[in-house]
Structure formats: structure tokens, C-alpha cells
C-alpha positions as MATLAB code, in Angstrom:
seq = 'MPLRDTSADHASTDRTFQVDLRGLVDLLSHHLYSSPRVYLRELLQNAVDALTARHAVEPHGNFGIRLYADGKVVRVEDDGVGLTEADVHTFLATIGRSSKRADRIAEQRADFIGQFGIGLLSCFLVADEIHVLSRSARTPDAPAVEWRGRGDGSYTVRTLPASARPRPGTTVTLTPRSDAGEWTRPQQVHALARHFGSLLRHPVTLDDGSGGPGTPVNPEPAPWARSFPTPGARSRALAAYGEEVFGFTPLDTIELDLPAVGLKGIACVLPEAVPAGRRHGHRVHVKGMLLSEQAEEILPEWAFFVRCVVDAESLRPTASRESLYEDATLAAVRDALAERLREWIARAAASDPDLLGRFLQTHHLAVKSLAVHDDEILRMLLPWLPFETTDGHTTLDEFARTHRTVLVTSSVEEFRQVAAIASAAGLGVVNGGYTYDRELVHRMPEIRPEVSVADLDPATLTAHLDPVDRETELAAAPYLAQARDALAVFDCDVALRTFQPASAPALLVDSREARHERTRSRLAREQEGGLWGDILGALRQEAPRAQLILNQLNPLVRTAVAIDEPELARTSAEALYGQAVMLSRRPLRPAESSLINRSFLDLLAHALRKDS';
ca = [
     -49.320 -162.131   19.532;
     -45.933 -161.495   17.911;
     -43.814 -158.615   19.257;
     -43.644 -155.590   17.003;
     -40.214 -154.574   15.709;
     -39.841 -150.884   16.801;
     -36.198 -150.429   15.852;
     -37.176 -148.280   12.886;
     -39.001 -145.895   15.131;
     -35.860 -145.211   17.054;
     -33.374 -144.781   14.134;
     -30.556 -142.404   15.016;
     -29.139 -139.628   12.852;
     -25.587 -138.347   13.071;
     -25.448 -134.582   13.596;
     -22.718 -132.015   13.621;
     -22.016 -129.782   16.667;
     -23.059 -126.242   16.153;
     -20.484 -123.778   17.476;
     -21.544 -120.358   18.819;
     -18.418 -118.413   17.965;
     -19.263 -115.405   20.104;
     -19.713 -117.753   23.067;
     -16.374 -119.430   22.281;
     -14.590 -116.128   22.104;
     -16.026 -115.132   25.376;
     -14.881 -118.423   26.790;
     -11.341 -117.838   25.529;
     -11.203 -114.251   26.903;
     -12.400 -115.067   30.357;
     -10.946 -118.585   30.973;
      -8.181 -119.425   28.641;
      -6.227 -116.218   28.038;
      -5.192 -113.844   30.756;
      -5.657 -110.651   28.716;
      -6.754 -109.507   25.250;
      -3.092 -108.556   24.646;
      -2.306 -112.118   23.682;
      -3.807 -111.476   20.234;
      -0.538 -110.053   19.047;
       1.409 -112.923   20.570;
      -0.798 -115.345   18.632;
      -0.354 -113.420   15.387;
       3.459 -113.317   15.848;
       3.408 -116.963   16.685;
       1.609 -117.975   13.517;
       3.947 -115.798   11.520;
       6.977 -117.490   13.096;
       5.569 -120.918   12.395;
       4.921 -119.939    8.849;
       8.527 -118.795    8.426;
       9.736 -122.062    9.976;
       7.806 -123.919    7.299;
       9.085 -121.644    4.614;
      12.747 -122.285    5.551;
      12.058 -125.994    5.186;
      11.155 -125.264    1.585;
      13.856 -122.545    0.963;
      16.597 -123.039    3.648;
      18.658 -120.091    2.530;
      15.888 -117.524    2.116;
      15.972 -114.191    3.877;
      12.510 -113.891    5.481;
      10.966 -111.688    8.166;
       7.857 -110.249    9.855;
       6.539 -106.724    9.500;
       3.969 -105.150   11.790;
       1.822 -102.113   10.949;
      -0.264 -100.108   13.455;
      -1.550  -96.617   12.943;
      -4.481  -96.550   15.358;
      -7.032  -97.551   12.654;
      -5.776 -101.063   11.728;
      -3.245 -103.623   13.057;
      -1.509 -105.639   10.381;
       0.947 -108.570   10.645;
       2.747 -109.574    7.453;
       5.101 -112.521    7.135;
       7.214 -114.028    4.346;
       6.159 -117.505    5.421;
       4.965 -120.581    3.558;
       1.525 -119.171    2.944;
      -1.813 -120.942    2.353;
      -3.571 -122.391   -0.587;
      -7.413 -122.203   -0.941;
      -7.638 -125.751    0.364;
      -5.520 -124.871    3.314;
      -7.826 -121.975    4.116;
     -10.959 -124.136    4.057;
      -9.223 -126.833    6.055;
      -7.500 -124.791    8.724;
      -8.911 -121.225    9.062;
     -12.444 -122.397    8.962;
     -12.171 -125.434   11.219;
     -11.951 -124.555   14.895;
      -9.585 -126.769   16.855;
      -7.407 -127.967   13.984;
      -3.796 -126.954   13.893;
      -2.977 -124.365   11.298;
       0.177 -126.222   10.326;
      -0.054 -128.652    7.362;
      -1.448 -131.930    8.595;
       1.012 -134.098    6.602;
       3.953 -132.453    8.263;
       2.624 -132.214   11.826;
       3.850 -135.570   13.041;
       7.388 -135.001   11.650;
       7.876 -131.362   12.391;
       5.678 -130.553   15.502;
       8.844 -129.757   17.485;
       9.703 -127.019   14.980;
       6.593 -125.051   15.631;
       5.523 -122.996   18.616;
       1.758 -123.403   18.297;
       0.066 -126.781   18.951;
      -3.614 -126.148   19.194;
      -4.933 -124.245   16.123;
      -7.049 -121.774   18.050;
      -4.703 -118.868   18.062;
      -6.448 -116.927   15.328;
      -9.580 -116.795   17.348;
      -7.818 -114.595   19.921;
      -8.013 -111.784   17.413;
     -11.705 -111.679   18.012;
     -10.871 -110.378   21.504;
     -10.030 -107.040   19.929;
     -11.732 -107.037   16.464;
     -15.058 -108.219   14.931;
     -13.511 -109.144   11.587;
     -10.211 -110.794   10.597;
      -8.926 -110.349    7.055;
      -6.319 -112.852    5.803;
      -4.597 -112.543    2.537;
      -2.114 -115.325    1.710;
      -0.242 -116.846   -1.161;
       1.451 -120.269   -0.999;
       5.208 -120.639   -1.511;
       4.782 -124.372   -2.168;
       3.194 -123.918   -5.643;
       4.867 -121.763   -8.291;
       2.494 -119.057   -9.615;
       0.003 -119.877   -6.903;
      -2.999 -117.422   -6.769;
      -3.622 -115.347   -3.738;
      -6.366 -116.324   -1.410;
      -8.531 -113.978    0.647;
     -10.381 -115.124    3.770;
     -12.610 -112.898    5.904;
     -13.824 -114.263    9.222;
     -16.471 -112.437   11.373;
     -17.356 -112.698   14.999;
     -20.792 -114.070   14.222;
     -19.145 -117.271   12.899;
     -19.518 -116.574    9.190;
     -16.713 -116.305    6.722;
     -16.001 -115.783    2.977;
     -13.240 -117.071    0.778;
     -12.067 -115.549   -2.599;
      -9.349 -116.584   -5.029;
      -7.509 -113.555   -6.341;
      -4.805 -113.081   -9.032;
      -1.189 -113.614   -7.825;
      -0.719 -109.905   -8.280;
      -2.954 -109.234   -5.213;
       0.017 -110.388   -3.197;
       3.173 -110.326   -5.295;
       5.333 -112.391   -2.791;
       4.432 -115.613   -0.971;
       3.390 -115.229    2.619;
       0.496 -114.063    4.728;
      -0.980 -110.779    5.821;
      -3.477 -110.661    8.681;
      -5.371 -107.357    9.171;
      -7.552 -106.399   12.038;
      -9.878 -103.419   12.248;
     -10.004 -102.997   16.058;
     -13.293 -102.391   17.952;
     -13.668  -99.015   19.688;
     -13.289 -100.647   23.067;
      -9.964 -102.282   22.092;
      -7.892  -99.154   21.733;
      -5.946  -99.968   24.870;
      -4.384 -102.910   23.063;
      -4.112 -101.648   19.452;
      -2.544  -98.223   19.654;
       0.803  -98.023   17.859;
       2.772  -97.506   21.035;
       1.049 -100.433   22.682;
       1.532 -102.670   19.685;
       5.285 -101.872   19.784;
       5.376 -102.552   23.512;
       3.519 -105.876   23.141;
       5.745 -106.927   20.242;
       8.835 -106.195   22.361;
       7.392 -107.993   25.218;
       6.510 -111.121   23.438;
       9.047 -111.200   20.586;
      12.307 -109.650   21.752;
      14.115 -113.033   21.450;
      12.574 -114.196   18.153;
      15.147 -115.589   15.741;
      13.452 -113.828   12.682;
      13.724 -110.038   12.168;
      10.558 -108.261   13.238;
       9.900 -104.546   12.412;
       7.031 -102.134   13.172;
       5.699  -99.301   11.031;
       3.480  -96.940   12.976;
       2.157  -95.219    9.890;
       4.215  -91.999   10.380;
       6.146  -92.480    7.138;
       9.590  -93.206    8.729;
      11.564  -96.323    8.543;
      10.236  -99.328   10.498;
      11.437  -99.765   14.072;
      13.239 -103.019   14.849;
      11.405 -105.042   17.545;
      14.262 -107.478   18.127;
      17.372 -105.761   16.905;
      19.827 -108.120   18.796;
      19.753 -111.834   19.663;
      19.787 -112.836   23.310;
      23.108 -112.126   25.009;
      23.795 -115.818   25.492;
      23.558 -116.294   21.746;
      26.116 -113.601   21.014;
      29.964 -113.707   20.991;
      32.108 -111.467   23.240;
      35.876 -110.691   23.155;
      36.443 -111.849   26.784;
      34.693 -113.816   29.415;
      34.444 -110.690   31.493;
      32.658 -108.852   28.805;
      30.176 -111.766   28.393;
      29.616 -111.898   32.150;
      28.817 -108.112   32.307;
      26.504 -108.338   29.288;
      24.499 -111.213   30.883;
      24.350 -109.256   34.149;
      23.160 -106.099   32.290;
      20.476 -108.182   30.538;
      19.282 -109.652   33.817;
      19.068 -106.134   35.330;
      17.071 -104.940   32.277;
      14.592 -107.793   32.557;
      14.173 -108.056   36.352;
      15.019 -104.583   37.546;
      17.747 -105.482   39.976;
      21.558 -105.817   39.881;
      22.215 -109.533   40.329;
      24.574 -110.694   43.026;
      25.909 -113.005   40.283;
      24.691 -114.400   36.985;
      24.661 -118.123   36.255;
      24.663 -119.161   32.578;
      22.289 -122.003   31.796;
      22.825 -124.282   28.889;
      20.964 -127.573   28.372;
      21.656 -128.805   24.770;
      19.438 -131.874   25.073;
      16.348 -129.718   25.191;
      17.755 -126.655   23.353;
      17.591 -124.551   26.507;
      19.759 -121.447   27.052;
      19.494 -118.593   29.462;
      20.610 -117.195   32.781;
      19.722 -117.355   36.393;
      20.148 -114.075   38.341;
      21.044 -114.411   42.039;
      18.898 -111.999   44.021;
      20.812 -109.338   45.877;
      18.429 -109.414   48.855;
      17.003 -112.211   50.947;
      13.408 -113.334   50.381;
      11.083 -115.160   52.782;
      11.538 -118.953   52.914;
       9.250 -120.753   50.459;
       8.388 -117.617   48.450;
       8.669 -118.667   44.798;
       9.465 -116.196   42.126;
       8.021 -116.376   38.653;
      10.665 -117.022   35.920;
      10.567 -115.696   32.363;
      10.325 -118.558   29.904;
      10.541 -118.253   26.118;
       9.821 -121.169   23.797;
      11.621 -120.885   20.463;
      12.116 -117.224   21.136;
       8.475 -116.428   21.900;
       7.658 -115.389   25.424;
       5.488 -117.971   27.102;
       5.293 -116.758   30.720;
       6.810 -114.325   33.158;
       5.512 -116.342   36.140;
       6.697 -119.866   35.373;
       7.364 -121.100   38.902;
       7.587 -124.790   37.862;
      10.757 -124.372   35.808;
      12.917 -124.566   39.071;
      12.445 -126.590   42.313;
      10.952 -124.836   45.423;
      14.279 -124.480   47.207;
      15.789 -122.303   44.450;
      13.943 -119.153   45.548;
      17.221 -117.170   45.622;
      17.341 -116.841   41.869;
      15.160 -115.610   39.000;
      15.623 -117.063   35.514;
      15.121 -116.097   31.994;
      15.429 -118.975   29.532;
      14.685 -119.809   25.949;
      13.935 -123.453   25.200;
      13.163 -125.567   22.127;
      11.459 -128.651   23.642;
       9.286 -127.441   26.487;
       5.564 -127.987   25.911;
       3.065 -125.064   26.484;
      -0.438 -125.580   27.796;
      -3.447 -124.779   25.631;
      -3.321 -121.079   26.575;
       0.405 -120.972   25.776;
       0.892 -119.005   29.016;
       2.418 -121.701   31.170;
       4.256 -124.974   30.857;
       2.731 -128.462   30.634;
       3.917 -130.640   33.508;
       5.437 -133.667   31.806;
       8.556 -135.800   31.839;
      10.513 -133.211   29.843;
       9.744 -130.376   32.223;
      10.737 -132.607   35.247;
      13.994 -133.439   33.609;
      14.648 -129.790   32.870;
      13.826 -128.781   36.415;
      16.339 -131.447   37.731;
      18.982 -130.333   35.297;
      18.687 -126.625   36.177;
      18.765 -127.576   39.871;
      22.047 -129.334   39.186;
      23.420 -126.207   37.541;
      22.680 -124.155   40.551;
      24.421 -126.757   42.760;
      27.434 -126.554   40.463;
      27.586 -122.751   40.798;
      27.483 -123.039   44.582;
      30.306 -125.608   44.458;
      32.463 -123.331   42.166;
      31.918 -120.451   44.520;
      32.831 -122.533   47.536;
      36.018 -123.841   45.788;
      37.344 -120.737   43.999;
      35.459 -117.532   45.128;
      35.144 -117.301   49.003;
      34.249 -113.609   48.787;
      31.270 -114.339   46.515;
      30.289 -117.354   48.633;
      30.390 -115.202   51.778;
      28.149 -112.553   50.230;
      25.797 -115.234   48.926;
      25.528 -117.000   52.281;
      25.099 -113.811   54.172;
      22.099 -112.957   52.012;
      20.622 -116.411   51.283;
      21.749 -118.662   54.192;
      18.116 -119.708   54.695;
      17.753 -120.892   51.086;
      21.002 -122.868   51.292;
      19.998 -124.368   54.647;
      16.743 -125.586   53.106;
      18.748 -127.136   50.354;
      21.272 -128.717   52.613;
      18.618 -130.479   54.643;
      17.722 -132.592   51.617;
      20.899 -132.528   49.596;
      23.832 -134.506   50.930;
      26.331 -132.953   48.479;
      25.438 -129.398   49.488;
      25.398 -130.404   53.123;
      29.004 -131.731   52.927;
      30.057 -128.662   50.859;
      28.445 -125.853   52.754;
      27.515 -126.917   56.296;
      30.937 -125.862   57.686;
      30.409 -122.424   56.117;
      26.911 -121.681   57.223;
      26.412 -119.152   60.088;
      24.613 -120.185   63.255;
      23.810 -118.438   66.529;
      25.890 -120.024   69.235;
      27.179 -119.375   72.812;
      30.311 -118.231   71.045;
      28.328 -115.609   69.000;
      27.426 -115.861   65.348;
      29.883 -118.305   63.860;
      30.128 -121.224   61.482;
      29.839 -124.771   62.752;
      33.312 -125.426   61.419;
      34.714 -122.750   63.821;
      32.428 -123.859   66.619;
      33.478 -127.468   66.360;
      37.105 -126.600   66.850;
      36.552 -125.561   70.494;
      33.526 -127.757   71.273;
      33.682 -131.486   70.547;
      30.284 -131.878   72.140;
      27.748 -129.603   70.491;
      24.391 -129.058   72.287;
      21.471 -127.765   70.404;
      18.280 -126.162   71.690;
      14.792 -126.796   70.325;
      13.637 -123.222   70.442;
      15.034 -119.658   70.337;
      13.479 -119.053   73.747;
      15.325 -121.967   75.295;
      18.617 -120.809   73.837;
      18.111 -117.270   75.289;
      17.354 -118.712   78.675;
      20.583 -120.683   78.934;
      23.068 -118.895   76.613;
      24.897 -116.780   79.234;
      25.093 -119.526   81.898;
      25.999 -122.230   79.374;
      28.796 -120.102   77.980;
      30.176 -119.322   81.485;
      30.049 -123.078   82.205;
      32.011 -123.900   78.994;
      29.091 -125.632   77.268;
      28.905 -125.274   73.483;
      25.213 -124.603   72.648;
      23.743 -123.756   69.206;
      20.395 -122.046   68.773;
      18.306 -124.643   66.990;
      15.080 -122.586   67.038;
      15.367 -121.136   63.580;
      14.124 -122.894   60.500;
      16.279 -125.892   59.490;
      19.051 -125.172   62.125;
      18.338 -128.007   64.520;
      18.143 -130.526   61.729;
      21.423 -129.390   60.228;
      23.378 -129.266   63.526;
      22.299 -132.874   64.101;
      23.868 -133.820   60.762;
      27.209 -132.280   61.780;
      28.802 -135.701   62.635;
      28.316 -136.712   59.042;
      30.834 -134.060   58.132;
      33.034 -134.183   61.298;
      32.770 -137.603   62.820;
      34.877 -136.496   65.844;
      32.039 -134.165   66.877;
      28.987 -135.371   68.859;
      25.637 -133.573   68.892;
      22.898 -133.844   71.511;
      19.690 -131.929   72.345;
      20.055 -129.618   75.313;
      17.719 -130.508   78.247;
      17.367 -128.953   81.697;
      19.227 -131.839   83.368;
      22.277 -131.267   81.183;
      22.483 -127.666   82.163;
      21.749 -128.049   85.891;
      24.398 -130.760   86.065;
      26.985 -128.084   85.308;
      25.736 -125.859   88.171;
      27.588 -126.265   91.409;
      25.640 -127.001   94.554;
      26.029 -124.793   97.619;
      27.551 -126.126  100.784;
      25.319 -127.748  103.391;
      25.517 -124.882  105.865;
      24.440 -122.220  103.320;
      21.530 -124.461  102.099;
      20.201 -124.937  105.605;
      20.363 -121.242  106.255;
      18.459 -120.475  103.093;
      15.826 -123.138  103.609;
      13.185 -120.813  105.181;
      13.525 -118.367  102.386;
      13.342 -121.089   99.711;
      10.149 -122.398  101.314;
       8.673 -118.978  101.158;
       9.699 -118.552   97.545;
       8.243 -121.907   96.507;
       4.945 -121.048   98.142;
       4.945 -117.689   96.401;
       5.676 -119.114   92.961;
       3.430 -122.204   93.260;
       0.759 -120.456   91.170;
       3.327 -120.623   88.214;
       4.059 -124.384   88.910;
       7.669 -123.288   89.633;
      10.112 -124.856   91.971;
      13.055 -122.927   93.511;
      16.625 -124.125   94.064;
      19.923 -122.469   95.197;
      23.105 -123.144   93.241;
      26.338 -121.301   92.303;
      27.218 -120.598   88.713;
      28.801 -118.073   86.417;
      28.345 -115.342   85.512;
      27.929 -114.013   89.023;
      26.075 -111.015   87.608;
      23.087 -113.326   86.759;
      20.882 -113.509   89.872;
      18.689 -116.364   88.617;
      18.056 -118.830   85.862;
      14.608 -119.941   84.849;
      14.661 -123.416   83.420;
      11.454 -124.061   81.502;
      10.268 -124.965   78.041;
       7.340 -124.286   75.770;
       6.239 -127.967   75.796;
       6.223 -127.971   79.655;
       4.110 -124.820   79.738;
       1.635 -126.312   77.319;
       1.341 -129.513   79.364;
       0.769 -127.472   82.549;
      -1.893 -125.495   80.681;
      -3.666 -128.684   79.645;
      -3.566 -129.985   83.126;
      -5.020 -126.807   84.529;
      -7.823 -126.767   81.990;
      -8.644 -130.389   82.701;
      -8.917 -129.558   86.459;
     -11.124 -126.557   85.678;
     -13.474 -128.544   83.342;
     -13.433 -131.792   85.289;
     -16.517 -133.835   84.549;
     -17.380 -132.221   81.266;
     -16.703 -133.398   77.661;
     -13.609 -131.188   77.343;
     -12.482 -132.274   80.775;
     -12.503 -135.878   79.724;
     -10.635 -135.127   76.464;
      -8.009 -132.995   78.191;
      -7.713 -135.542   81.041;
      -7.030 -138.311   78.546;
      -4.226 -136.164   77.047;
      -2.792 -135.172   80.438;
       0.681 -136.372   81.423;
       2.673 -135.675   84.522;
       3.297 -131.931   83.998;
       6.954 -130.958   84.386;
       7.542 -128.015   86.651;
       9.509 -124.933   85.843;
      12.569 -124.248   87.999;
      13.963 -121.023   89.227;
      17.632 -121.509   90.112;
      19.003 -118.743   92.319;
      22.664 -117.885   92.034;
      24.377 -117.831   95.461;
      27.302 -115.901   93.897;
      25.039 -112.951   93.142;
      24.945 -110.187   95.876;
      21.286 -109.622   95.352;
      20.453 -113.295   95.918;
      22.666 -113.435   99.024;
      20.774 -110.513  100.414;
      17.427 -111.981   99.547;
      17.961 -115.408  101.119;
      18.795 -113.673  104.439;
      15.380 -111.932  104.620;
      13.428 -113.215  107.583;
      10.313 -111.078  107.085;
       7.786 -113.427  105.277;
       6.001 -110.898  103.126;
       9.220 -109.254  101.994;
      10.648 -112.674  101.277;
       7.731 -113.515   99.060;
       7.931 -110.174   97.334;
      11.609 -110.577   96.558;
      11.117 -114.062   95.238;
       8.380 -112.781   92.929;
      10.727 -109.987   91.733;
      13.569 -112.521   91.018;
      11.115 -114.735   89.093;
       9.900 -111.731   87.018;
      13.460 -110.666   86.258;
      14.307 -114.229   85.131;
      11.222 -114.360   82.874;
      12.214 -111.085   81.203;
      15.808 -112.257   80.725;
      14.384 -115.308   78.901;
      12.806 -112.936   76.381;
       9.705 -115.059   75.959;
       6.303 -113.332   75.889;
       4.961 -112.578   79.373;
       1.657 -114.003   80.343;
      -0.867 -111.583   81.939;
      -0.322 -113.112   85.444;
       3.453 -112.658   85.083;
       3.056 -109.013   83.977;
       0.821 -108.377   86.978;
       3.334 -110.100   89.299;
       6.274 -107.945   88.028;
       4.358 -104.785   88.528;
       3.093 -105.795   91.985;
       6.485 -106.951   93.283;
       8.098 -103.713   92.179;
       5.436 -101.615   93.884;
       5.644 -103.736   97.007;
       9.446 -103.378   97.189;
       9.072  -99.623   96.634;
       6.427  -99.385   99.427;
       8.653 -101.380  101.803;
      11.591  -99.129  101.107;
       9.431  -95.995  101.774;
       8.169  -97.437  105.033;
      11.683  -98.280  106.125;
      12.927  -94.757  105.386;
      10.050  -93.147  107.257;
];
């Protein structure tokens, strides 16, 4: 039996997607645009693009944009290239197609701000109907064309006499919904126009319906685009603009100019320190139109000591036109701006030490983060950066003049434990416990080859402490035995040495890593046989003990080691240990707090018994 050909039963039919315009507008408002206020930016943007196209036809024309808002309607009128009836059907009624003429897109895309052809839909965020009246400048005596689009997805098109719009250009009129008053009041329209369009190259004015002259929205070009009589006047104008935009007086203002991408602007150095890694948003304009106030991606992460405002020609916006598209151009701009910041630091280091000092005092952490990864900045600024040392807060350059061997601690706690004794012993120690400091100190020989750097360990320090004579050590042996027994619970050994300053009764040599290892060992013993006991036992190493080094030069210690009463000897050893822990400035464990309180009370009780 022959097989039946069923292909005709499954014939396919091409169909066209049906677009729910209300659903699309809801999608735009909740997921693409950050706020309904963008409707005015989109209208201004379309007007600017129309003016750009008009200038291509009439290069010497004097064209502008006029806004009207009286609380009842919002109108944006431009002297741009305008639309023909065919343009209206092709572009205004087709969602997703660019509103720029298709035959010029490939050649002139860089001349336009918009790229995605959905900007007009943003008007449905505040209005249910959009009225467009346009007349093309490309065709002499072209008729006017009227387009009305409604939120339900329907639209009408009419051709009108040229007298309906005497001049070429386009007028877009919105009748706001009652719930959109927040965004369409005259004062708000003016504020939004200033916000988005203050740097536009075409004149923009606003009429609020009061009958007075229109108010200029962008009366002056950006300060970097103006001429000034002196460099000082220019510098002051740039700083004043930065203060107006960001609300703070810059420590200094860095002018930015990247001709390859048509970028100009300023970077304002923050007058106060900010937490490491906290990135500020930067104000980015594209062809004069504000794109974003929170464009973190324009600068590298280490540049958190500045805030920028820039205007660029070649940066590419995302679909929402509220952030920048990450591409090769943006990466190149980011690298170039980073180089401008390095150049500013270099100029300050070479010619303005006062400015450099103020900058480093405020932003030393930012510079340290940069120096870790940037050899040029390292060579330039490492000698100038302040560090905490046994000679006080000083630069490595000053410190290296008196210490050819520089020792660096791994933590702030370790530095505080040893600082006084190391200083008295003539050791040069740098606190490496702060962010980036240890890494930077270890790179010091790259700048000064005659200087050597090493990590400080307990053996290095104890090697500089003088032993006591044999007779003194034998006489103190019973006391030391009692002290070791009393402090065994803290895994602490006790030794007797002589060191300066004599006012320091004891030195506790310990580290965070050693304490953690002892804690692991103790937990493994407590949980021996269980799952966690096996895991901790596998991690266990030989736990290093802490060491309490008593100073024979100290009168208190000389009195303590002569005690022959066992309980009093134990109590005095506990008190010396507690004092050494507190001098190290590390957090006290509960057992240590209890020991300090108990030893004080026991000593007090002993004194009272003796008096009675």
C-alpha cells in the first residue's frame, strides 16, 4: 500500500507578531527606564537628532528647540529635518526601527544620540496620546504631516497643507494623564530639561505659558568649551562648575581631553577620604545629553578619589540610554582617563609639593592601592607615602635614611606588641597591618636598592633582647617555674631578659596565626573521635606557644621574681601577663579578662591581709 503524501496537511503560513502596546509600555516603565521622567530626555534627544540631520542639509542654519509646559500640555518643538508622510509610516508606526533615515544610518550613526528607535514610546509613560506635527526640510514646499498615536496601539495619519506648520521641523505634543502631574508641571519640566540638556550644543528655551519670554535651559556652553582670559580664571571656572554639579569644593580639578573619542570634561578630586573600594558614580553626557549620573564604569576601580563629569562623542549607550555599553571604545577611554589621573599625580609630585601633601594626607589609601599595581606610581610616590613606624608616622624615604634594614609586621596587633621594645633596641619596624602597607614596604628595594626588607618574626626581636647573667637566672628559676605553671592554660612560656625601655615590665610575643593554631588544637582534643575531631586533627600542626618575656631591668619584675610565697608568685605572674596583653591592644578573650580581674583582687586581698 503506497504511503500517503501528507505534506499538504501540514503547510505552514507566515504570520506577523502582534504587539500589545500597553504591555510593551509597562515593560519599558518597569524594566528599561528608571523613571517616567525619561520621556523628556527622549523628546529632547529626538529633537537634537533632527537638528543634526537638518545641519547636514543646511550647514549654516540657525536652529533650536523650544519647550512649552503650562500644566495642561507638554510640547517640544524643533527646527530639525522633519518627516514626510512616508517617514511617518516607516518610523513612527514601526516599533524598534530607528527614527533616523535608513539610507543615512550607516554613514551618520555617530552623529546621532539615539540608536534604538523606541524613544517615542517613553511618552506613553505620562500620556495616553502622542500628537506629532512635522514638515520635511528635504523637500521644498513639502506638506505638513500629522500623526496621532494612542496607548491602545492605534494611530492615524493625515496630510495637511504646508500652512499648518509654516517652517520645517517637528512638534510633539503630549496631554498628560492625571497621574503624571509630578513629571509634567512647568517647574518640573524646566528642572528635567536643565538636568538632561544643560550641555546641549543647540539652544533650548522653555515657555511656561505665563506670557513672558522663554527661559533659556542651556544659556552657556560647558566651561571646558569656553575661553578664559587666564589659566587661573579657567581653573576657577572649572572648580566652580564641579562644585555646582557635585556639591563639594574640589581639592583640585583635573581637565580631561581625549580628542580621539571627542571627550572633554573634568575630574574633581574629593576633599575628604572615602572607604577603599567605594566607587562613585560619574556624570556622563553623550553629545551634550546627560546619559547617567552613576556611570561607575568610566574610570577604573582604584580612582575612587575623584568624581568626573564628561561629555563624549563616541561612547555607546545601552538600550535604555541610562548607562554605557561595555565595548572596546569604553575600555580604551577608561585606560586613557586613568593615564590622565596618573599624569596629574606626577605633575603634583614634580611641581606642587603642597598640593601633593594635601592629596596624600586625604587619599593615601587610594594612592597605595594604585601603587601596588602600577610601577610608575610606585616609583614616583612610594617615598612620599606616610606609614606608621617605630619612628612615628613618617615616609619610607625618611625612614630608610636611618634604617638600612626595614622590618615589617604582618598585623597592627603585632606592631603594637613590639613597637616600644623594637624602637629602644634600634630596630626599624613598619606597621604592615594596614591595607596595602606590607606589600608596598616589600617593594621598597625596587626604589632604594640599598635598603633590605624582611618580615618581623619573634626570633628577630628576641635576638635583640639581652640575656640575664647566670646567677640572676638561677635565683629567678623557682618564680619562673611558678609563672609557667600559672600561665600554662594560655599556652604561654615565660622567660627572663633585659631590654629597654626599663619602664616596660614585660613583652608578650604572640601572633594571631599562633593563637588560631592553638585554638584548632584545643578543639581537636575536645572533639577527639568525632567527625570534627578528625577534620581538625588533620589540620593540626605543632602549635607555637606564646612567650611572656619579663624585663629584669624593671623594678616591678625584680620584686616579683624574689617572691617565695607560691600563691602570691602565681598571682603576680598572672597580673604581669594581663598587663602585657592589655599593652598589646588586642581584644581580650573572656578567660584573660577574668584572669586580670582575679589577679587584681588577689593582690588587693594580699595587701590588706599584710596590713592587718
